[in-house]
């Protein structure tokens, strides 16, 4: 029974990772030096954490971060030293996307919508902090001005992370109000998947508004 439950969780998390990865390619705003506003690509990872807890949330976020790293290896090549390269990998990718799984600390909290909305906002802020740190250190003098690097990094990363957070919180609220993500029964799991797919199609539809 435990093995079946674990297998089901692995499959579900894999599907959610695939959804997040697909959504990350749908960019509403694409910033010139990295970063973008996507079609709620963080939502599936947040859902995985909430449904399956901290361990699975972090594992799902970490796996997703590796996929993002593989897609962004070109950015690592701009590092001016191996220390800078490691910092980019750990903060701009691994750290920035693994933190999304921290929503898992609220696993199946009875107050679903408020918890998910607050949790989503918090992990988005944590991701923003990761990007700000690399911006004012690693990227200072490379893609952003060395002088006032902190201020520039705060503003630059906020330019895409604020709207990305708004989109994420909005879609999370829509999903949470439509379906109970705490259920385990197979029939209700199918409803969850259908609801996520509907929101996926909705998110894809906004690509026509891309800049």
Short mmCIF file of C-alpha atoms in Angstrom, two decimals:
data_model
loop_
_atom_site.label_atom_id
_atom_site.label_comp_id
_atom_site.label_asym_id
_atom_site.label_seq_id
_atom_site.Cartn_x
_atom_site.Cartn_y
_atom_site.Cartn_z
CA UNK A 1 0.00 0.00 0.00
CA UNK A 2 2.82 2.37 0.96
CA UNK A 3 4.71 1.48 -2.21
CA UNK A 4 1.62 2.19 -4.32
CA UNK A 5 1.15 5.56 -2.62
CA UNK A 6 4.79 6.47 -3.21
CA UNK A 7 4.55 5.49 -6.88
CA UNK A 8 1.40 7.58 -7.28
CA UNK A 9 3.12 10.56 -5.67
CA UNK A 10 6.16 10.23 -7.95
CA UNK A 11 3.97 10.11 -11.05
CA UNK A 12 1.90 13.09 -9.92
CA UNK A 13 4.98 15.17 -9.08
CA UNK A 14 6.53 14.26 -12.45
CA UNK A 15 3.38 15.47 -14.22
CA UNK A 16 3.44 18.71 -12.25
CA UNK A 17 7.13 19.26 -13.08
CA UNK A 18 6.35 18.72 -16.77
CA UNK A 19 3.50 21.23 -16.56
CA UNK A 20 5.73 23.80 -14.84
CA UNK A 21 8.47 23.30 -17.42
CA UNK A 22 6.03 23.70 -20.32
CA UNK A 23 4.53 26.85 -18.79
CA UNK A 24 8.00 28.36 -18.30
CA UNK A 25 8.35 28.61 -22.08
CA UNK A 26 5.23 30.77 -22.32
CA UNK A 27 6.61 34.20 -21.51
CA UNK A 28 4.41 37.25 -21.13
CA UNK A 29 7.43 39.48 -20.52
CA UNK A 30 11.01 38.46 -21.29
CA UNK A 31 13.65 40.62 -19.63
CA UNK A 32 16.85 41.49 -21.55
CA UNK A 33 19.32 40.19 -18.96
CA UNK A 34 17.46 37.19 -17.65
CA UNK A 35 14.18 36.70 -15.84
CA UNK A 36 10.68 36.66 -17.24
CA UNK A 37 7.00 36.74 -16.42
CA UNK A 38 5.59 33.34 -17.35
CA UNK A 39 2.18 31.74 -17.60
CA UNK A 40 2.11 30.80 -13.90
CA UNK A 41 4.94 28.29 -14.28
CA UNK A 42 5.58 28.15 -10.50
CA UNK A 43 2.04 27.04 -9.67
CA UNK A 44 2.48 23.27 -10.33
CA UNK A 45 5.53 23.13 -8.03
CA UNK A 46 3.64 24.95 -5.29
CA UNK A 47 0.72 22.55 -5.69
CA UNK A 48 3.09 19.57 -5.38
CA UNK A 49 4.45 20.91 -2.10
CA UNK A 50 1.03 21.61 -0.64
CA UNK A 51 -0.37 18.22 -1.60
CA UNK A 52 2.58 16.04 -0.62
CA UNK A 53 4.50 17.92 2.04
CA UNK A 54 7.91 19.50 2.52
CA UNK A 55 10.07 16.55 1.43
CA UNK A 56 8.24 16.02 -1.85
CA UNK A 57 7.85 19.75 -2.38
CA UNK A 58 11.59 20.39 -2.09
CA UNK A 59 12.41 17.35 -4.22
CA UNK A 60 9.98 18.52 -6.91
CA UNK A 61 11.36 22.06 -6.76
CA UNK A 62 14.94 20.78 -6.93
CA UNK A 63 14.20 18.60 -9.96
CA UNK A 64 12.53 21.53 -11.67
CA UNK A 65 15.54 23.72 -10.86
CA UNK A 66 17.86 21.28 -12.62
CA UNK A 67 15.71 21.46 -15.75
CA UNK A 68 15.83 25.26 -15.58
CA UNK A 69 19.60 25.11 -15.10
CA UNK A 70 20.04 22.92 -18.17
CA UNK A 71 18.02 25.43 -20.19
CA UNK A 72 20.07 28.33 -18.85
CA UNK A 73 23.60 26.94 -19.04
CA UNK A 74 24.51 29.71 -21.47
CA UNK A 75 24.08 32.21 -18.64
CA UNK A 76 26.60 30.33 -16.50
CA UNK A 77 29.19 30.81 -19.24
CA UNK A 78 29.18 34.55 -18.52
CA UNK A 79 30.55 33.98 -15.03
CA UNK A 80 33.90 35.65 -14.51
CA UNK A 81 35.21 32.91 -12.17
CA UNK A 82 34.34 29.44 -10.95
CA UNK A 83 33.05 30.95 -7.72
CA UNK A 84 30.70 33.15 -9.71
CA UNK A 85 29.58 30.14 -11.75
CA UNK A 86 28.78 28.18 -8.59
CA UNK A 87 26.90 31.17 -7.16
CA UNK A 88 24.79 31.44 -10.31
CA UNK A 89 23.98 27.72 -10.24
CA UNK A 90 23.13 27.66 -6.52
CA UNK A 91 21.20 30.94 -6.30
CA UNK A 92 19.76 31.77 -9.72
CA UNK A 93 18.67 28.19 -10.36
CA UNK A 94 18.85 25.58 -7.60
CA UNK A 95 17.99 27.87 -4.71
CA UNK A 96 15.55 30.09 -6.60
CA UNK A 97 13.34 27.20 -7.73
CA UNK A 98 13.82 24.69 -4.92
CA UNK A 99 12.40 27.19 -2.41
CA UNK A 100 9.04 26.88 -4.16
CA UNK A 101 8.66 23.52 -2.46
CA UNK A 102 8.73 25.18 0.97
CA UNK A 103 4.97 25.52 0.65
CA UNK A 104 5.08 21.89 1.76
CA UNK A 105 5.28 23.04 5.39
CA UNK A 106 1.59 23.87 5.05
CA UNK A 107 0.74 20.36 3.81
CA UNK A 108 -3.02 20.05 3.52
CA UNK A 109 -3.71 22.83 6.02
CA UNK A 110 -7.46 23.09 6.59
CA UNK A 111 -7.48 26.75 5.48
CA UNK A 112 -6.48 25.90 1.93
CA UNK A 113 -6.91 29.13 -0.03
CA UNK A 114 -5.42 31.59 2.51
CA UNK A 115 -2.50 29.26 3.17
CA UNK A 116 -1.77 28.72 -0.51
CA UNK A 117 -2.02 32.43 -1.32
CA UNK A 118 0.28 33.41 1.55
CA UNK A 119 2.63 30.49 0.91
CA UNK A 120 2.87 31.30 -2.80
CA UNK A 121 3.66 34.95 -2.03
CA UNK A 122 6.33 33.97 0.51
CA UNK A 123 8.17 31.54 -1.76
CA UNK A 124 8.06 34.09 -4.58
CA UNK A 125 9.74 36.60 -2.25
CA UNK A 126 12.39 34.00 -1.37
CA UNK A 127 13.04 33.39 -5.07
CA UNK A 128 13.30 37.17 -5.58
CA UNK A 129 15.90 37.40 -2.79
CA UNK A 130 18.01 34.69 -4.47
CA UNK A 131 18.03 36.63 -7.74
CA UNK A 132 18.78 39.94 -6.01
CA UNK A 133 21.84 38.46 -4.28
CA UNK A 134 23.36 37.20 -7.53
CA UNK A 135 22.39 40.42 -9.26
CA UNK A 136 24.31 42.71 -6.91
CA UNK A 137 27.31 40.38 -6.59
CA UNK A 138 27.91 38.02 -9.51
CA UNK A 139 26.28 40.12 -12.23
CA UNK A 140 27.57 43.49 -11.03
CA UNK A 141 29.88 44.79 -13.74
CA UNK A 142 28.76 42.06 -16.16
CA UNK A 143 25.13 42.74 -17.04
CA UNK A 144 24.31 45.43 -14.49
CA UNK A 145 26.24 48.56 -13.40
CA UNK A 146 28.86 48.00 -10.70
CA UNK A 147 27.91 51.26 -9.02
CA UNK A 148 24.63 50.99 -7.07
CA UNK A 149 24.49 47.29 -7.91
CA UNK A 150 22.14 46.53 -5.03
CA UNK A 151 19.62 49.19 -6.02
CA UNK A 152 19.75 48.14 -9.66
CA UNK A 153 19.35 44.48 -8.77
CA UNK A 154 16.39 45.20 -6.50
CA UNK A 155 14.62 47.19 -9.20
CA UNK A 156 15.52 44.94 -12.13
CA UNK A 157 14.44 41.71 -10.45
CA UNK A 158 11.30 43.35 -9.06
CA UNK A 159 10.33 44.34 -12.63
CA UNK A 160 9.53 40.72 -13.47
CA UNK A 161 9.11 39.07 -10.06
CA UNK A 162 6.28 41.36 -8.93
CA UNK A 163 4.04 40.57 -11.94
CA UNK A 164 5.17 36.92 -11.81
CA UNK A 165 4.08 36.79 -8.17
CA UNK A 166 0.73 38.40 -8.98
CA UNK A 167 0.05 35.89 -11.76
CA UNK A 168 1.11 32.98 -9.52
CA UNK A 169 -1.05 34.03 -6.58
CA UNK A 170 -4.03 34.71 -8.85
CA UNK A 171 -3.89 31.30 -10.54
CA UNK A 172 -3.30 29.53 -7.22
CA UNK A 173 -6.42 31.22 -5.82
CA UNK A 174 -8.44 30.18 -8.88
CA UNK A 175 -7.37 26.55 -8.53
CA UNK A 176 -7.87 26.51 -4.78
CA UNK A 177 -11.39 27.87 -5.07
CA UNK A 178 -12.23 25.30 -7.75
CA UNK A 179 -10.95 22.09 -6.14
CA UNK A 180 -9.83 20.70 -2.79
CA UNK A 181 -6.12 19.90 -3.22
CA UNK A 182 -6.02 17.97 0.06
CA UNK A 183 -7.90 14.90 -1.17
CA UNK A 184 -6.24 11.53 -1.80
CA UNK A 185 -9.01 9.50 -3.46
CA UNK A 186 -8.33 8.53 -7.07
CA UNK A 187 -11.58 9.98 -8.42
CA UNK A 188 -10.94 13.34 -6.83
CA UNK A 189 -7.32 13.26 -7.96
CA UNK A 190 -8.60 13.11 -11.52
CA UNK A 191 -10.69 16.20 -10.83
CA UNK A 192 -7.57 17.96 -9.56
CA UNK A 193 -5.66 17.03 -12.71
CA UNK A 194 -8.52 18.26 -14.92
CA UNK A 195 -8.68 21.54 -13.01
CA UNK A 196 -4.93 22.03 -13.38
CA UNK A 197 -5.17 21.29 -17.10
CA UNK A 198 -7.98 23.83 -17.50
CA UNK A 199 -5.82 26.45 -15.82
CA UNK A 200 -2.88 25.35 -17.95
CA UNK A 201 -4.94 25.98 -21.10
CA UNK A 202 -6.07 29.32 -19.66
CA UNK A 203 -2.45 30.27 -18.99
CA UNK A 204 -1.42 29.26 -22.50
CA UNK A 205 -4.16 31.50 -23.83
CA UNK A 206 -2.53 34.59 -22.35
CA UNK A 207 0.54 34.15 -24.53
CA UNK A 208 -1.35 36.15 -27.15
CA UNK A 209 -0.87 39.11 -24.85
CA UNK A 210 2.90 38.65 -24.75
CA UNK A 211 5.15 41.66 -25.19
#
